[in-house]
């Protein structure tokens, strides 16, 4: 087409016109798309692209905004970006500068949740082995929740109904920007408390929030909260949302309660029941003690029944005594009569004649002896004409030799004695000597 | 008794369990009379201590107050409104 004299635009002029047009018309857009090629640069700015099945647009998040994103952007997550379009003439490019990034609907959130759950689960944060048993009767309960609203009231009411307990509330905001950090700090704060510190250390922690949409409950899926709950050194009951809502906080807690009210029910037993139970234990013990006593008394009675009467115990002995006494008496009587018989027998032979016979016999014997003795009396011999020669001064002379030795003699006759003297002491007798000397014998 | 165990260190639950064990032992009738007397006095002590702990339980609702360093500095009364 010759002669076309329309003036030619410079590249810069066109680029500038495009820039004015794009930035003027698209100064505020909400753009839905899937994150692709997300990269956080060392400068803190984040670079990414948003795409759908047919188109793609580069995106940038400046440092200030990048740190405000309430979730960790990942490739494949569907988001809604709010921002403005700009062009970059030097590279013939256009892009969206994102000021706010949010997850696009429940589906995207669920996907993010599943990813996070898989990641933390793989770390073992939800392992049953990590679960701590709850105290049976907690002395101090720490509650992490909003200080206003129905949740804390429900918990306190139910606790008061069941068992009055000391409660320490750690107030936090439970949704929106910064809520996750507050919740995590509260749980970590309770966990780090030392026994005997300025605040009594709870022996049970309840993390609670009322029902809401998945976006409302999202803080309880955040990694900081989940880690804080999993690492808490005090047993934790998680009660977030309604029964159908399940957050990662619930998985990490030691016990999950379907509602805040249920958390209070799990936390403490019913005091009245315990008092009744204790009373019953006391009664049962008393019954046992009573039973022991009764059984003992019965046994004693039964044994006592088998014990023989004292009289019965003595009867055989008494009988035996009687018997022995009788036998003693009989034995003694018998012996007595026997002895009497013997005595009678013996005394029967004992007669005076027995003694007098012997006397007569003895007298006759004495007389006989006496007669013999009388016949032997020397004076009788002298009567018949014999004399007894004695030495002067005593001593009978029975031989001539004795006579010769003695010289002076006494001649004893029946009627008296005369002295005599030997004239000669020859050995010859005087029988043939003549004289009127008395002759000897 | 000199060998009386120290129950003050037992948790409420342990004290209660011990009490229940004692009651069932007494009820089984297996313990000798002497043992039963010891068990009974132990059980009675446990029961009284448990009851005291329950009687002493009082509701007291407080709120953490944080110091300048963000750490808990103390508690103040809490009114849930």
mmCIF file of C-alpha atoms in Angstrom, chain A residues 167-415:
data_model
loop_
_atom_site.group_PDB
_atom_site.id
_atom_site.type_symbol
_atom_site.label_atom_id
_atom_site.label_comp_id
_atom_site.label_asym_id
_atom_site.label_seq_id
_atom_site.Cartn_x
_atom_site.Cartn_y
_atom_site.Cartn_z
ATOM 1 C CA UNK A 167 -8.549 -22.735 85.628
ATOM 2 C CA UNK A 168 -5.976 -20.458 84.036
ATOM 3 C CA UNK A 169 -7.086 -18.910 80.768
ATOM 4 C CA UNK A 170 -4.463 -17.864 78.224
ATOM 5 C CA UNK A 171 -6.419 -15.472 76.026
ATOM 6 C CA UNK A 172 -5.704 -15.591 72.276
ATOM 7 C CA UNK A 173 -7.402 -14.604 69.070
ATOM 8 C CA UNK A 174 -8.569 -17.781 67.384
ATOM 9 C CA UNK A 175 -8.805 -16.668 63.763
ATOM 10 C CA UNK A 176 -7.303 -14.199 61.359
ATOM 11 C CA UNK A 177 -3.909 -12.738 60.926
ATOM 12 C CA UNK A 178 -1.457 -13.723 63.701
ATOM 13 C CA UNK A 179 -3.869 -16.045 65.489
ATOM 14 C CA UNK A 180 -1.724 -19.105 64.771
ATOM 15 C CA UNK A 181 1.324 -17.479 66.339
ATOM 16 C CA UNK A 182 -0.682 -16.501 69.422
ATOM 17 C CA UNK A 183 -2.145 -19.963 69.854
ATOM 18 C CA UNK A 184 1.258 -21.577 69.426
ATOM 19 C CA UNK A 185 2.841 -19.136 71.885
ATOM 20 C CA UNK A 186 0.152 -19.886 74.480
ATOM 21 C CA UNK A 187 0.578 -23.648 74.191
ATOM 22 C CA UNK A 188 4.364 -23.317 74.309
ATOM 23 C CA UNK A 189 3.993 -20.911 77.230
ATOM 24 C CA UNK A 190 2.046 -23.408 79.310
ATOM 25 C CA UNK A 191 4.417 -26.154 78.294
ATOM 26 C CA UNK A 192 7.462 -24.176 79.415
ATOM 27 C CA UNK A 193 6.044 -23.244 82.816
ATOM 28 C CA UNK A 194 8.074 -24.530 85.716
ATOM 29 C CA UNK A 195 6.385 -25.999 88.757
ATOM 30 C CA UNK A 196 6.453 -23.448 91.552
ATOM 31 C CA UNK A 197 6.734 -20.453 89.211
ATOM 32 C CA UNK A 198 4.707 -17.251 89.462
ATOM 33 C CA UNK A 199 1.872 -19.009 87.657
ATOM 34 C CA UNK A 200 0.912 -22.527 88.740
ATOM 35 C CA UNK A 201 1.808 -25.040 86.062
ATOM 36 C CA UNK A 202 -1.329 -26.719 84.702
ATOM 37 C CA UNK A 203 -1.470 -30.501 84.597
ATOM 38 C CA UNK A 204 -3.882 -30.373 81.678
ATOM 39 C CA UNK A 205 -4.259 -27.968 78.741
ATOM 40 C CA UNK A 206 -7.390 -27.454 76.663
ATOM 41 C CA UNK A 207 -7.066 -25.783 73.247
ATOM 42 C CA UNK A 208 -10.521 -24.731 72.128
ATOM 43 C CA UNK A 209 -12.440 -22.834 69.480
ATOM 44 C CA UNK A 210 -16.044 -22.806 68.468
ATOM 45 C CA UNK A 211 -17.411 -23.997 65.145
ATOM 46 C CA UNK A 212 -16.795 -22.194 61.855
ATOM 47 C CA UNK A 213 -15.826 -22.578 58.240
ATOM 48 C CA UNK A 214 -12.617 -24.302 57.284
ATOM 49 C CA UNK A 215 -11.096 -20.875 56.708
ATOM 50 C CA UNK A 216 -12.154 -19.798 60.218
ATOM 51 C CA UNK A 217 -10.527 -22.836 61.755
ATOM 52 C CA UNK A 218 -7.465 -22.613 59.598
ATOM 53 C CA UNK A 219 -5.099 -21.379 62.292
ATOM 54 C CA UNK A 220 -5.472 -24.753 64.021
ATOM 55 C CA UNK A 221 -4.036 -26.406 60.918
ATOM 56 C CA UNK A 222 -0.974 -24.213 60.874
ATOM 57 C CA UNK A 223 2.291 -25.937 61.391
ATOM 58 C CA UNK A 224 3.351 -23.766 64.364
ATOM 59 C CA UNK A 225 0.179 -24.640 66.247
ATOM 60 C CA UNK A 226 0.331 -28.328 65.356
ATOM 61 C CA UNK A 227 3.951 -28.559 66.445
ATOM 62 C CA UNK A 228 3.317 -26.658 69.661
ATOM 63 C CA UNK A 229 0.479 -29.009 70.591
ATOM 64 C CA UNK A 230 2.446 -32.120 69.640
ATOM 65 C CA UNK A 231 5.480 -30.996 71.623
ATOM 66 C CA UNK A 232 3.555 -29.774 74.671
ATOM 67 C CA UNK A 233 4.931 -31.330 77.874
ATOM 68 C CA UNK A 234 1.467 -31.169 79.425
ATOM 69 C CA UNK A 235 -1.347 -33.420 78.150
ATOM 70 C CA UNK A 236 -3.539 -31.514 75.678
ATOM 71 C CA UNK A 237 -7.214 -31.850 74.833
ATOM 72 C CA UNK A 238 -8.064 -30.286 71.483
ATOM 73 C CA UNK A 239 -11.607 -29.070 70.977
ATOM 74 C CA UNK A 240 -11.746 -27.101 67.744
ATOM 75 C CA UNK A 241 -14.983 -26.503 65.896
ATOM 76 C CA UNK A 242 -17.870 -28.928 65.816
ATOM 77 C CA UNK A 243 -17.818 -32.641 65.759
ATOM 78 C CA UNK A 244 -17.529 -32.817 61.974
ATOM 79 C CA UNK A 245 -14.575 -30.448 61.834
ATOM 80 C CA UNK A 246 -11.205 -32.005 62.220
ATOM 81 C CA UNK A 247 -8.065 -29.919 62.336
ATOM 82 C CA UNK A 248 -4.440 -31.002 62.492
ATOM 83 C CA UNK A 249 -4.399 -29.632 66.029
ATOM 84 C CA UNK A 250 -6.890 -32.379 66.888
ATOM 85 C CA UNK A 251 -4.567 -35.004 65.429
ATOM 86 C CA UNK A 252 -1.595 -33.686 67.358
ATOM 87 C CA UNK A 253 -3.405 -33.431 70.694
ATOM 88 C CA UNK A 254 -3.398 -36.274 73.189
ATOM 89 C CA UNK A 255 -7.182 -36.410 73.167
ATOM 90 C CA UNK A 256 -9.645 -34.889 70.726
ATOM 91 C CA UNK A 257 -12.916 -33.602 72.075
ATOM 92 C CA UNK A 258 -15.800 -33.058 69.624
ATOM 93 C CA UNK A 259 -16.820 -29.795 71.313
ATOM 94 C CA UNK A 260 -15.508 -27.452 74.022
ATOM 95 C CA UNK A 261 -18.193 -28.705 76.402
ATOM 96 C CA UNK A 262 -17.106 -32.268 75.762
ATOM 97 C CA UNK A 263 -13.523 -31.204 76.487
ATOM 98 C CA UNK A 264 -14.597 -30.131 79.985
ATOM 99 C CA UNK A 265 -16.357 -33.459 80.447
ATOM 100 C CA UNK A 266 -13.258 -35.350 79.433
ATOM 101 C CA UNK A 267 -11.060 -33.138 81.603
ATOM 102 C CA UNK A 268 -12.624 -33.765 84.985
ATOM 103 C CA UNK A 269 -14.678 -36.523 86.635
ATOM 104 C CA UNK A 270 -17.966 -35.745 88.368
ATOM 105 C CA UNK A 271 -17.061 -34.919 91.943
ATOM 106 C CA UNK A 272 -20.398 -36.092 93.343
ATOM 107 C CA UNK A 273 -19.855 -39.493 91.680
ATOM 108 C CA UNK A 274 -16.397 -39.734 93.179
ATOM 109 C CA UNK A 275 -17.662 -38.855 96.621
ATOM 110 C CA UNK A 276 -20.392 -41.484 96.258
ATOM 111 C CA UNK A 277 -17.826 -43.988 94.999
ATOM 112 C CA UNK A 278 -15.546 -43.299 97.960
ATOM 113 C CA UNK A 279 -18.486 -43.641 100.308
ATOM 114 C CA UNK A 280 -19.309 -46.975 98.744
ATOM 115 C CA UNK A 281 -15.721 -48.172 99.126
ATOM 116 C CA UNK A 282 -15.887 -47.185 102.781
ATOM 117 C CA UNK A 283 -19.152 -49.079 103.237
ATOM 118 C CA UNK A 284 -17.774 -52.160 101.544
ATOM 119 C CA UNK A 285 -14.719 -52.070 103.779
ATOM 120 C CA UNK A 286 -16.918 -51.713 106.843
ATOM 121 C CA UNK A 287 -19.027 -54.667 105.655
ATOM 122 C CA UNK A 288 -15.875 -56.741 105.274
ATOM 123 C CA UNK A 289 -14.707 -55.823 108.744
ATOM 124 C CA UNK A 290 -18.138 -56.691 110.102
ATOM 125 C CA UNK A 291 -18.144 -59.978 108.220
ATOM 126 C CA UNK A 292 -14.766 -60.872 109.645
ATOM 127 C CA UNK A 293 -16.034 -60.227 113.129
ATOM 128 C CA UNK A 294 -19.230 -62.190 112.569
ATOM 129 C CA UNK A 295 -17.442 -65.078 110.973
ATOM 130 C CA UNK A 296 -14.911 -65.103 113.798
ATOM 131 C CA UNK A 297 -17.662 -65.117 116.388
ATOM 132 C CA UNK A 298 -19.421 -67.965 114.585
ATOM 133 C CA UNK A 299 -16.278 -70.005 114.355
ATOM 134 C CA UNK A 300 -15.621 -69.400 118.013
ATOM 135 C CA UNK A 301 -19.125 -70.507 118.875
ATOM 136 C CA UNK A 302 -18.818 -73.618 116.720
ATOM 137 C CA UNK A 303 -15.532 -74.520 118.316
ATOM 138 C CA UNK A 304 -16.919 -73.855 121.758
ATOM 139 C CA UNK A 305 -19.740 -76.290 121.009
ATOM 140 C CA UNK A 306 -17.230 -79.015 120.343
ATOM 141 C CA UNK A 307 -15.413 -78.280 123.558
ATOM 142 C CA UNK A 308 -16.569 -80.921 126.191
ATOM 143 C CA UNK A 309 -18.120 -79.749 129.476
ATOM 144 C CA UNK A 310 -15.580 -79.444 132.289
ATOM 145 C CA UNK A 311 -17.598 -81.958 134.342
ATOM 146 C CA UNK A 312 -17.457 -84.436 131.469
ATOM 147 C CA UNK A 313 -13.771 -83.871 131.186
ATOM 148 C CA UNK A 314 -13.340 -84.840 134.875
ATOM 149 C CA UNK A 315 -15.833 -87.700 135.023
ATOM 150 C CA UNK A 316 -13.519 -90.491 133.856
ATOM 151 C CA UNK A 317 -10.886 -89.364 136.324
ATOM 152 C CA UNK A 318 -13.396 -89.218 139.085
ATOM 153 C CA UNK A 319 -14.627 -92.689 138.216
ATOM 154 C CA UNK A 320 -11.104 -93.960 138.172
ATOM 155 C CA UNK A 321 -10.428 -92.358 141.541
ATOM 156 C CA UNK A 322 -13.486 -94.000 142.954
ATOM 157 C CA UNK A 323 -12.458 -97.307 141.490
ATOM 158 C CA UNK A 324 -8.920 -97.057 142.824
ATOM 159 C CA UNK A 325 -10.225 -95.974 146.218
ATOM 160 C CA UNK A 326 -12.510 -98.954 146.309
ATOM 161 C CA UNK A 327 -9.723 -101.282 145.333
ATOM 162 C CA UNK A 328 -7.462 -99.712 147.907
ATOM 163 C CA UNK A 329 -10.023 -100.257 150.594
ATOM 164 C CA UNK A 330 -10.686 -103.805 149.489
ATOM 165 C CA UNK A 331 -7.006 -104.564 149.162
ATOM 166 C CA UNK A 332 -6.266 -103.198 152.593
ATOM 167 C CA UNK A 333 -9.127 -105.149 154.182
ATOM 168 C CA UNK A 334 -7.991 -108.304 152.509
ATOM 169 C CA UNK A 335 -4.452 -107.876 153.640
ATOM 170 C CA UNK A 336 -5.645 -107.111 157.141
ATOM 171 C CA UNK A 337 -7.698 -110.226 157.400
ATOM 172 C CA UNK A 338 -4.897 -112.220 155.948
ATOM 173 C CA UNK A 339 -2.517 -110.778 158.527
ATOM 174 C CA UNK A 340 -5.051 -111.417 161.233
ATOM 175 C CA UNK A 341 -5.297 -115.031 160.077
ATOM 176 C CA UNK A 342 -1.556 -115.347 160.159
ATOM 177 C CA UNK A 343 -1.473 -113.810 163.597
ATOM 178 C CA UNK A 344 -4.147 -116.139 164.788
ATOM 179 C CA UNK A 345 -2.239 -119.091 163.379
ATOM 180 C CA UNK A 346 0.952 -117.994 165.009
ATOM 181 C CA UNK A 347 -0.567 -117.191 168.347
ATOM 182 C CA UNK A 348 -2.398 -120.547 168.361
ATOM 183 C CA UNK A 349 0.918 -122.378 168.815
ATOM 184 C CA UNK A 350 2.093 -119.927 171.436
ATOM 185 C CA UNK A 351 0.948 -121.866 174.679
ATOM 186 C CA UNK A 352 2.342 -121.616 178.314
ATOM 187 C CA UNK A 353 3.101 -125.353 178.167
ATOM 188 C CA UNK A 354 5.483 -124.623 175.351
ATOM 189 C CA UNK A 355 7.500 -122.461 177.692
ATOM 190 C CA UNK A 356 7.130 -124.636 180.896
ATOM 191 C CA UNK A 357 8.143 -127.826 179.135
ATOM 192 C CA UNK A 358 11.300 -126.161 178.123
ATOM 193 C CA UNK A 359 11.776 -124.882 181.675
ATOM 194 C CA UNK A 360 11.443 -128.445 183.145
ATOM 195 C CA UNK A 361 13.810 -129.751 180.544
ATOM 196 C CA UNK A 362 16.345 -127.054 181.267
ATOM 197 C CA UNK A 363 16.056 -127.562 185.045
ATOM 198 C CA UNK A 364 16.703 -131.295 184.709
ATOM 199 C CA UNK A 365 19.718 -130.504 182.549
ATOM 200 C CA UNK A 366 21.045 -128.048 185.168
ATOM 201 C CA UNK A 367 20.549 -130.643 187.939
ATOM 202 C CA UNK A 368 22.328 -133.259 185.910
ATOM 203 C CA UNK A 369 25.169 -130.902 185.286
ATOM 204 C CA UNK A 370 25.178 -129.902 188.916
ATOM 205 C CA UNK A 371 25.470 -133.494 189.996
ATOM 206 C CA UNK A 372 28.415 -134.010 187.695
ATOM 207 C CA UNK A 373 29.949 -130.813 189.017
ATOM 208 C CA UNK A 374 29.362 -131.907 192.627
ATOM 209 C CA UNK A 375 31.008 -135.203 191.966
ATOM 210 C CA UNK A 376 34.002 -133.306 190.718
ATOM 211 C CA UNK A 377 34.284 -131.064 193.815
ATOM 212 C CA UNK A 378 37.783 -131.633 195.317
ATOM 213 C CA UNK A 379 36.471 -131.334 198.906
ATOM 214 C CA UNK A 380 34.471 -134.452 198.284
ATOM 215 C CA UNK A 381 37.703 -136.207 197.372
ATOM 216 C CA UNK A 382 39.322 -134.840 200.553
ATOM 217 C CA UNK A 383 36.442 -136.312 202.562
ATOM 218 C CA UNK A 384 37.458 -139.648 201.312
ATOM 219 C CA UNK A 385 40.951 -139.217 202.949
ATOM 220 C CA UNK A 386 42.914 -137.379 200.383
ATOM 221 C CA UNK A 387 44.829 -134.151 201.020
ATOM 222 C CA UNK A 388 45.775 -131.447 198.604
ATOM 223 C CA UNK A 389 49.427 -130.272 198.611
ATOM 224 C CA UNK A 390 49.931 -126.628 198.009
ATOM 225 C CA UNK A 391 52.964 -124.460 197.861
ATOM 226 C CA UNK A 392 53.213 -122.027 200.710
ATOM 227 C CA UNK A 393 51.681 -118.865 199.452
ATOM 228 C CA UNK A 394 49.415 -120.661 196.987
ATOM 229 C CA UNK A 395 49.591 -122.958 193.976
ATOM 230 C CA UNK A 396 48.778 -126.700 193.780
ATOM 231 C CA UNK A 397 51.634 -129.101 193.682
ATOM 232 C CA UNK A 398 50.994 -132.018 191.432
ATOM 233 C CA UNK A 399 54.432 -133.648 191.189
ATOM 234 C CA UNK A 400 57.313 -134.754 193.465
ATOM 235 C CA UNK A 401 59.658 -132.498 191.576
ATOM 236 C CA UNK A 402 57.469 -129.503 192.403
ATOM 237 C CA UNK A 403 57.366 -130.584 196.019
ATOM 238 C CA UNK A 404 61.129 -130.931 196.278
ATOM 239 C CA UNK A 405 61.542 -127.483 194.841
ATOM 240 C CA UNK A 406 59.058 -125.905 197.189
ATOM 241 C CA UNK A 407 60.181 -127.431 200.576
ATOM 242 C CA UNK A 408 57.594 -125.407 202.589
ATOM 243 C CA UNK A 409 54.198 -126.896 201.893
ATOM 244 C CA UNK A 410 50.633 -126.615 203.063
ATOM 245 C CA UNK A 411 48.518 -129.765 203.314
ATOM 246 C CA UNK A 412 44.902 -129.055 202.903
ATOM 247 C CA UNK A 413 42.416 -131.516 204.393
ATOM 248 C CA UNK A 414 38.710 -131.552 204.248
ATOM 249 C CA UNK A 415 38.367 -129.796 207.590
#
